[in-house]
Tab-separated table of C-alpha atoms (C1' of nucleotides) in Angstrom:
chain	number	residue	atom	x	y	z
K	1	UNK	CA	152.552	155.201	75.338
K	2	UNK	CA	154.850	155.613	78.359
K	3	UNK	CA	152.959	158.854	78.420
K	4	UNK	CA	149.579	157.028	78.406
K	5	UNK	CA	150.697	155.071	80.866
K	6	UNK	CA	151.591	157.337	83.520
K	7	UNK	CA	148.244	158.907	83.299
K	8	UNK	CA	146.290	155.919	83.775
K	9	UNK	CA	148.037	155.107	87.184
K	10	UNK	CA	147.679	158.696	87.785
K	11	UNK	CA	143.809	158.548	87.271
K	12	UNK	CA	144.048	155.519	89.437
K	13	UNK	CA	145.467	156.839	91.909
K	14	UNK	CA	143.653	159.795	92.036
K	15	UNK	CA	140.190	157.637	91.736
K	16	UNK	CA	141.330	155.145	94.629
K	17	UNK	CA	142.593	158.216	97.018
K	18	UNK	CA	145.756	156.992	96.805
K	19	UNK	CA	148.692	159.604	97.031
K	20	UNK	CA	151.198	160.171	94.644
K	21	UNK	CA	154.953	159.834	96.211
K	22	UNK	CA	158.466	160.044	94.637
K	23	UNK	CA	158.802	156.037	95.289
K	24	UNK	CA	156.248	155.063	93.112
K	25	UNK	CA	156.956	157.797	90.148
K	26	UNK	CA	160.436	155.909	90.551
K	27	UNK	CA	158.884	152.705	90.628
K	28	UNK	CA	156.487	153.179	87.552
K	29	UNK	CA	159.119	155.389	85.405
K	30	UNK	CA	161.573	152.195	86.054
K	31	UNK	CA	158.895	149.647	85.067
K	32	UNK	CA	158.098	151.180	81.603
K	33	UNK	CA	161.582	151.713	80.676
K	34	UNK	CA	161.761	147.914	81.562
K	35	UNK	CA	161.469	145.084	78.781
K	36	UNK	CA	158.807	142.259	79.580
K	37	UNK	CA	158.473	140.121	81.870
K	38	UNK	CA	160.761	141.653	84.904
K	39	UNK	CA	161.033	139.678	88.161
K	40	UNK	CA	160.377	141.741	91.889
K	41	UNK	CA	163.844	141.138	92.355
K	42	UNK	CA	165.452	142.175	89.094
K	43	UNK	CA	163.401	145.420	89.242
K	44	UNK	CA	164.001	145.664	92.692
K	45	UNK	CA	167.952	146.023	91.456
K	46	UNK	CA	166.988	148.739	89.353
K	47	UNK	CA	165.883	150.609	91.367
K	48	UNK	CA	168.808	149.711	94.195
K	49	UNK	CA	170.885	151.020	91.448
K	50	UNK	CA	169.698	154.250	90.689
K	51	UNK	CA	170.381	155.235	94.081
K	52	UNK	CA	166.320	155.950	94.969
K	53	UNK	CA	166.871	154.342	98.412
K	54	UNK	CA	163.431	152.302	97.966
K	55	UNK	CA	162.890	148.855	99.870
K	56	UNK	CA	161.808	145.944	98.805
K	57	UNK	CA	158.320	145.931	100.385
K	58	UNK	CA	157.334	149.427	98.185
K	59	UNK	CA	158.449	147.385	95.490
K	60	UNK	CA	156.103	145.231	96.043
K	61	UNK	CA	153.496	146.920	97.416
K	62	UNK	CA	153.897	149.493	94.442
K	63	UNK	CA	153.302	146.339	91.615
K	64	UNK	CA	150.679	145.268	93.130
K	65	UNK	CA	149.146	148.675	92.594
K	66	UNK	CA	150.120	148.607	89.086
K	67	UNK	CA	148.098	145.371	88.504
K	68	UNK	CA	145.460	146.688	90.172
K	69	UNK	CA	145.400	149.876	88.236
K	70	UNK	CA	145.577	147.334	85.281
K	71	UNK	CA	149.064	148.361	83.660
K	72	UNK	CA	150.789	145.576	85.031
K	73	UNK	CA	150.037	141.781	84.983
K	74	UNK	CA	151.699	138.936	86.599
K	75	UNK	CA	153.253	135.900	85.530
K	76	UNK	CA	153.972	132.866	86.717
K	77	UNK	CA	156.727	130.665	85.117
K	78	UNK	CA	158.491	127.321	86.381
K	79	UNK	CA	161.048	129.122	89.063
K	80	UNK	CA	159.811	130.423	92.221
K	81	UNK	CA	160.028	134.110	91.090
K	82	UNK	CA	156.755	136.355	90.016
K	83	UNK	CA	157.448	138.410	87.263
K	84	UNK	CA	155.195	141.370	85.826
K	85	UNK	CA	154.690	142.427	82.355
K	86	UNK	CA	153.275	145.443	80.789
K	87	UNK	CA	149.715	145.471	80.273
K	88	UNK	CA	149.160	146.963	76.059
K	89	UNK	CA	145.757	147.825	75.473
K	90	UNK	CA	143.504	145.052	74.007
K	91	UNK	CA	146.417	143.203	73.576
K	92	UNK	CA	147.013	139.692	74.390
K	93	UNK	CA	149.844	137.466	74.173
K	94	UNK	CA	151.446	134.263	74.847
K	95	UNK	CA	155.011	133.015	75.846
K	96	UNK	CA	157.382	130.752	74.151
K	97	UNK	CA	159.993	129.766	77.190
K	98	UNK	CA	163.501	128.816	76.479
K	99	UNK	CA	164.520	126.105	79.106
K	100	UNK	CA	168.252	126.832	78.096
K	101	UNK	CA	168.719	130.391	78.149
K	102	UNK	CA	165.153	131.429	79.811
K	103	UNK	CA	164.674	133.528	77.080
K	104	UNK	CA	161.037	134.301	76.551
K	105	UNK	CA	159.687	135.141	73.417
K	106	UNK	CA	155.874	136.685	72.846
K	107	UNK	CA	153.325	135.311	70.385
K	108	UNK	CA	149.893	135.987	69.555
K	109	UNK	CA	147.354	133.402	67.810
K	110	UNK	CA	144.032	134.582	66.628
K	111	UNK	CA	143.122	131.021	65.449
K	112	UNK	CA	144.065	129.991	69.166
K	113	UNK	CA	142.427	132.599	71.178
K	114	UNK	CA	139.021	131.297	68.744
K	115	UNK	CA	139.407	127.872	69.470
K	116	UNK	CA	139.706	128.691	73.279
K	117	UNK	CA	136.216	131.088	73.180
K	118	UNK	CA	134.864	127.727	71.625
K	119	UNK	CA	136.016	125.090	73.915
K	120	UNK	CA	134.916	127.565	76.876
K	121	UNK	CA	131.431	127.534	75.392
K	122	UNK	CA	131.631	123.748	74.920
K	123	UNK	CA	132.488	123.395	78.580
K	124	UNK	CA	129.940	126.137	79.540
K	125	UNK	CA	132.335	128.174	81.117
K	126	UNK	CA	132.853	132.353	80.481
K	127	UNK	CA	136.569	132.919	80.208
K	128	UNK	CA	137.968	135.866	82.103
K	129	UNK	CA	141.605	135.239	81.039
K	130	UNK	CA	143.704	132.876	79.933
K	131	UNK	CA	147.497	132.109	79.622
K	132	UNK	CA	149.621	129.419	77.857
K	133	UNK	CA	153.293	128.973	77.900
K	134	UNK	CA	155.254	126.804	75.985
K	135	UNK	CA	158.517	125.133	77.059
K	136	UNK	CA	161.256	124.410	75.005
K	137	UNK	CA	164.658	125.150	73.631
K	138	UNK	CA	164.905	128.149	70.828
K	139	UNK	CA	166.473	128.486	68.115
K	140	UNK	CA	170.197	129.615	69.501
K	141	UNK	CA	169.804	126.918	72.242
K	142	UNK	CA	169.055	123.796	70.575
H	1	UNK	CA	145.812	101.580	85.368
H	2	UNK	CA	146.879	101.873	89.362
H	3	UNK	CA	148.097	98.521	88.615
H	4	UNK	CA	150.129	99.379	85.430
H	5	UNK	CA	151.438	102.314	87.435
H	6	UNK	CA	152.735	100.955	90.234
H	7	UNK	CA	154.333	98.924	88.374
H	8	UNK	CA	156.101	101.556	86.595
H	9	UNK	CA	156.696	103.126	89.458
H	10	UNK	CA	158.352	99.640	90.153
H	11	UNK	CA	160.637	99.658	87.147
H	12	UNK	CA	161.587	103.126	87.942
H	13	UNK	CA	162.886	102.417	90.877
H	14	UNK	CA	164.576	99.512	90.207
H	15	UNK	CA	166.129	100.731	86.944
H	16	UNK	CA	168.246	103.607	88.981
H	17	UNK	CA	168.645	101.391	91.686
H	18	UNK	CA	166.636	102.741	94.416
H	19	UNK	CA	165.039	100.981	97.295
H	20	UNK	CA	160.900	100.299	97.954
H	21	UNK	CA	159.937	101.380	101.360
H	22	UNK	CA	156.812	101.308	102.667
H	23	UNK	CA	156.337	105.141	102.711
H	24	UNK	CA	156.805	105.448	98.817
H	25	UNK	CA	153.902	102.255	98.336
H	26	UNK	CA	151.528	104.360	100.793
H	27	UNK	CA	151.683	107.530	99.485
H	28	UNK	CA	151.864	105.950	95.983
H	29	UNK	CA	148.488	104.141	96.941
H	30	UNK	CA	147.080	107.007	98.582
H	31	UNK	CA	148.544	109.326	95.061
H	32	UNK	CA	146.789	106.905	92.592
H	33	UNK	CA	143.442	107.011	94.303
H	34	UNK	CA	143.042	110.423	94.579
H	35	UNK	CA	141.302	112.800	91.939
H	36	UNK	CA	143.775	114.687	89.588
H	37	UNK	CA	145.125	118.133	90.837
H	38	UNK	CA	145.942	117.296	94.295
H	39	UNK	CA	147.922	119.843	96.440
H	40	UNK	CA	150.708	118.402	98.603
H	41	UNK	CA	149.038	119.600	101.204
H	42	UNK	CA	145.702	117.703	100.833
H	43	UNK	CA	147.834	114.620	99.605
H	44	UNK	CA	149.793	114.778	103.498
H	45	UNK	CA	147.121	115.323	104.793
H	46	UNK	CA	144.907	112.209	103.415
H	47	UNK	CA	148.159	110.331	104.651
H	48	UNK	CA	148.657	111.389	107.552
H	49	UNK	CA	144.813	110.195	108.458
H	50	UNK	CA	145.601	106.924	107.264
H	51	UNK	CA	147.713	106.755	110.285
H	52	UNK	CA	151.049	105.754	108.688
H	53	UNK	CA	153.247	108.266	110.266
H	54	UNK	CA	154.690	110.016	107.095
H	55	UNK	CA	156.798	113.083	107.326
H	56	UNK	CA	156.139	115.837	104.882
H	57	UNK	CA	159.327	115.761	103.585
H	58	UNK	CA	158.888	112.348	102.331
H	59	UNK	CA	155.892	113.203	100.529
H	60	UNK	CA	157.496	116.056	98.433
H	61	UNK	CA	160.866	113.873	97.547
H	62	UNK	CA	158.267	111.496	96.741
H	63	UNK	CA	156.394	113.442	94.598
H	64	UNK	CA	159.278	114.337	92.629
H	65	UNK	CA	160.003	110.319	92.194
H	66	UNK	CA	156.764	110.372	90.814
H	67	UNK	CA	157.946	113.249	88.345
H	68	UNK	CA	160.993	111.860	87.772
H	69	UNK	CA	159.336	108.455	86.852
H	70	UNK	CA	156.674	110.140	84.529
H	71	UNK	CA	153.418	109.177	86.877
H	72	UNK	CA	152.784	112.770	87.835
H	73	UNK	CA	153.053	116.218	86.547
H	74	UNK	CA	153.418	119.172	88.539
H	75	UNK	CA	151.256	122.365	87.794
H	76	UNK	CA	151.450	125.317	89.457
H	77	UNK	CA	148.037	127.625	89.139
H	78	UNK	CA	147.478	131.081	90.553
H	79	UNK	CA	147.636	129.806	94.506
H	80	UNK	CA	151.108	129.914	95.857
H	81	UNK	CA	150.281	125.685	95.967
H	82	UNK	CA	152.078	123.255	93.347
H	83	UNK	CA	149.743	120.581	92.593
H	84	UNK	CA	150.227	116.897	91.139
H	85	UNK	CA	147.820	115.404	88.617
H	86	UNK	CA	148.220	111.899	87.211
H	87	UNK	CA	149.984	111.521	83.927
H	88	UNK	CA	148.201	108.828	81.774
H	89	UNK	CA	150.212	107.219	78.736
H	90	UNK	CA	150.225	109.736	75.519
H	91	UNK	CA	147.394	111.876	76.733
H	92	UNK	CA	148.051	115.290	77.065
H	93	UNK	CA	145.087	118.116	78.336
H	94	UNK	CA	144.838	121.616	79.368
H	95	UNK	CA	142.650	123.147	82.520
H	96	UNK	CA	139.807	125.258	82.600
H	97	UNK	CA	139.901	126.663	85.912
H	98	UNK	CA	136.849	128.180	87.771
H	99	UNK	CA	137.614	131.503	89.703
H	100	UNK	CA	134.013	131.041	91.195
H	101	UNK	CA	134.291	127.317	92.624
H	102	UNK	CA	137.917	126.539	92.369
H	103	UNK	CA	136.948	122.963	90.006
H	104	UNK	CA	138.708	122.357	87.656
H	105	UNK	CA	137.998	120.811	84.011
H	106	UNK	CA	140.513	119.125	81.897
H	107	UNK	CA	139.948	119.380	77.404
H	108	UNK	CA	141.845	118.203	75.111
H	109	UNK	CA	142.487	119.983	71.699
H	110	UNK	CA	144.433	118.635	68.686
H	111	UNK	CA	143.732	121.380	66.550
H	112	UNK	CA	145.287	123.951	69.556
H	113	UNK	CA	148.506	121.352	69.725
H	114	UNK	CA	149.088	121.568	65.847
H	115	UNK	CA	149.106	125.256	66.223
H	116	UNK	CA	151.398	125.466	68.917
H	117	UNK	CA	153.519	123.257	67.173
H	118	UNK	CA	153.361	125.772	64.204
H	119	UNK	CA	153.773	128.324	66.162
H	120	UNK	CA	156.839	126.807	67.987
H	121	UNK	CA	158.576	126.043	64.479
H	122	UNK	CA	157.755	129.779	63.445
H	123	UNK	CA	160.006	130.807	66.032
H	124	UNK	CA	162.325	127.948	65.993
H	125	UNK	CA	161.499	126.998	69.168
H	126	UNK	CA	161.912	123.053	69.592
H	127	UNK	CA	158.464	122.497	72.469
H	128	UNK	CA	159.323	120.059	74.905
H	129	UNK	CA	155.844	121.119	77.282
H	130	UNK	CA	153.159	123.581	77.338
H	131	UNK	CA	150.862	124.598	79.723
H	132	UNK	CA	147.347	126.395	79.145
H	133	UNK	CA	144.969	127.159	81.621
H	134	UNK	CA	141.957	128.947	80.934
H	135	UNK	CA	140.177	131.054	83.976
H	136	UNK	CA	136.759	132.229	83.977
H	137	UNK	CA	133.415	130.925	85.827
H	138	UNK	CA	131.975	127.920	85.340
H	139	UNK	CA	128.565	126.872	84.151
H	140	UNK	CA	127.366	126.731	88.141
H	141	UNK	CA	129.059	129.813	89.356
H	142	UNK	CA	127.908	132.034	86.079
L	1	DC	C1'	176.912	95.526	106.936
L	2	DT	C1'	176.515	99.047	103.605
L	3	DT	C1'	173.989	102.503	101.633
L	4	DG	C1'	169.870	104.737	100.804
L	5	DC	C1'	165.642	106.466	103.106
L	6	DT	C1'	163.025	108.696	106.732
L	7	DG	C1'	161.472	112.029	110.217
L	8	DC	C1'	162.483	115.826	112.441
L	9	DA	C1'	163.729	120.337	112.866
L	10	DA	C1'	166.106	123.879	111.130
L	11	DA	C1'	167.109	126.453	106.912
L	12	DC	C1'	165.556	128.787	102.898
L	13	DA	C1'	163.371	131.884	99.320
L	14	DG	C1'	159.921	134.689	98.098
L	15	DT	C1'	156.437	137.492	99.834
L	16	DT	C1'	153.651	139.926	103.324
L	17	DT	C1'	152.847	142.613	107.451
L	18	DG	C1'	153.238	145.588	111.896
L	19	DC	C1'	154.893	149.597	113.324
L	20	DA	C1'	157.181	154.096	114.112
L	21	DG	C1'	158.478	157.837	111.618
L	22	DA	C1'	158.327	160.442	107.065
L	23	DA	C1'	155.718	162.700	103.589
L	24	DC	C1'	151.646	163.840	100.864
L	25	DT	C1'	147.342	166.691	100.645
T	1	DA	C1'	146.796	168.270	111.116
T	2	DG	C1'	145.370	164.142	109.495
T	3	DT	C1'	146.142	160.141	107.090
T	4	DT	C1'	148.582	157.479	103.856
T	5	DC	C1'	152.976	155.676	102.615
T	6	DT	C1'	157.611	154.042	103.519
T	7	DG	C1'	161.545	151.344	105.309
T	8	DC	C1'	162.888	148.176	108.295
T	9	DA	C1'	162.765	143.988	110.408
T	10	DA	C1'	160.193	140.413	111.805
T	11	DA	C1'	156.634	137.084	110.438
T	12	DC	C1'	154.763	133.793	107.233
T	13	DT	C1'	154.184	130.156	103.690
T	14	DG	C1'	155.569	126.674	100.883
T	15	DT	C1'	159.489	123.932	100.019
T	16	DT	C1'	164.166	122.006	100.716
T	17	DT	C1'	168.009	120.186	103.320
T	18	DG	C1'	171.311	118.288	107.075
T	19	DC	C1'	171.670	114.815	110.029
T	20	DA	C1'	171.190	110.875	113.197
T	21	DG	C1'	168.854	106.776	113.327
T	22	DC	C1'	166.253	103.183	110.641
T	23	DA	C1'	165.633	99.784	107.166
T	24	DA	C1'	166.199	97.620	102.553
T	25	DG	C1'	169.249	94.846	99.849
DNA sequence: CTTGCTGCAAACAGTTTGCAGAACT
DNA sequence: AGTTCTGCAAACTGTTTGCAGCAAG
């Protein structure tokens, strides 16, 4: 999958023009061996740590690639920070957001994703995405 | 409604003990007339035409009053600009958001609130808030 | 008259951008 | 060689804060 992965942004690359440099094999290899929902700045420390000598701007000049070559996607929670998660094929999830520990947990909800595809049609709109968080305390927190 | 809110408002303030000024009863006017989803930049700038010489740091410590008092809820959608809508007694809706136009239509679901709720317990997450926003085109924009 | 509130400007945090030099192709 | 990419620092944007003066209680 990682595999996969560094393919597609390869393709990408290659189909944009884009060149392929040691900061963003660095960049992308660090992503992937990330866990969800990484902030710029967290990653950014990664990457500080493992000595690469790679400045903030790649960092984010480099993820917005990644979303643009559709392997990344960004998320918006309730602090100031963007953070990116990996983009699984056909998948499509959901957050459950611990306000104690900021935890985040991943759901998906067929019966959910229906009733949104029918309250779009309602409403006459065509829905291009979608996202829902919920906020609360889990189940160490509470 | 405005009148039941400013009222509240009212309470609020006197309940932890802090002061009415004309500033807050301006830009709470100025908040209750406007259409839901305001930016705090459009709401400044509707007051500063009404010539009452507000600084924009008043309006966002305002704002958060508002919060704080349970008039307004802030949402944040995919601009870097947090928004206020109006908070009306027990109602609670989600956004469909038009990529196209930028409008914005508010739905209500019960059936999607049970399931979150289901979902929530499945995880033993205790929900204090969700957010969903759908994005997609609208009927016009199509 | 005491304390909270305001306006201003300066500070801040996260993100973006201009530019000279480095590095792909 | 030609052009894209990088790192740095400076610029920007939205928001917050410190402070002296103002105003509500």
């Amino acid at each position: 999958m990682i595999l996969e992965k560094k393919k597609g942004f390869h393709d990408f690359t290659v189909a944009k023009g884009l060149r392929s440099t040691r900061q963003r094999d660095v960049i992308l290899d660090i992503f992937l061996s990330t866990h969800q929902h990484i902030s710029v700045e967290e990653l950014y420390l990664k990457i500080k740590s493992s000595q690469a000598g790679i400045g903030y701007a790649t960092v984010y000049r480099t993820l917005k690639l990644f979303v643009e070559a559709g392997l990344a996607r960004e998320i918006l929670l309730h602090d100031g920070q963007t953070r990116y998660e990996h983009v699984l094929a056909g998948e499509h999830h959901d957050h459950l957001v611990c306000t104690g520990c900021n935890s985040i947990v991943e759901f998906e909800d067929e019966t959910i994703e229906k009733l949104q595809n029918e309250i779009a049609a309602r409403h006459g709109f065509l829905i291009k995405s979608h996202k829902m968080e919920m906020y609360g305390l889990c189940a160490n927190c509470r």
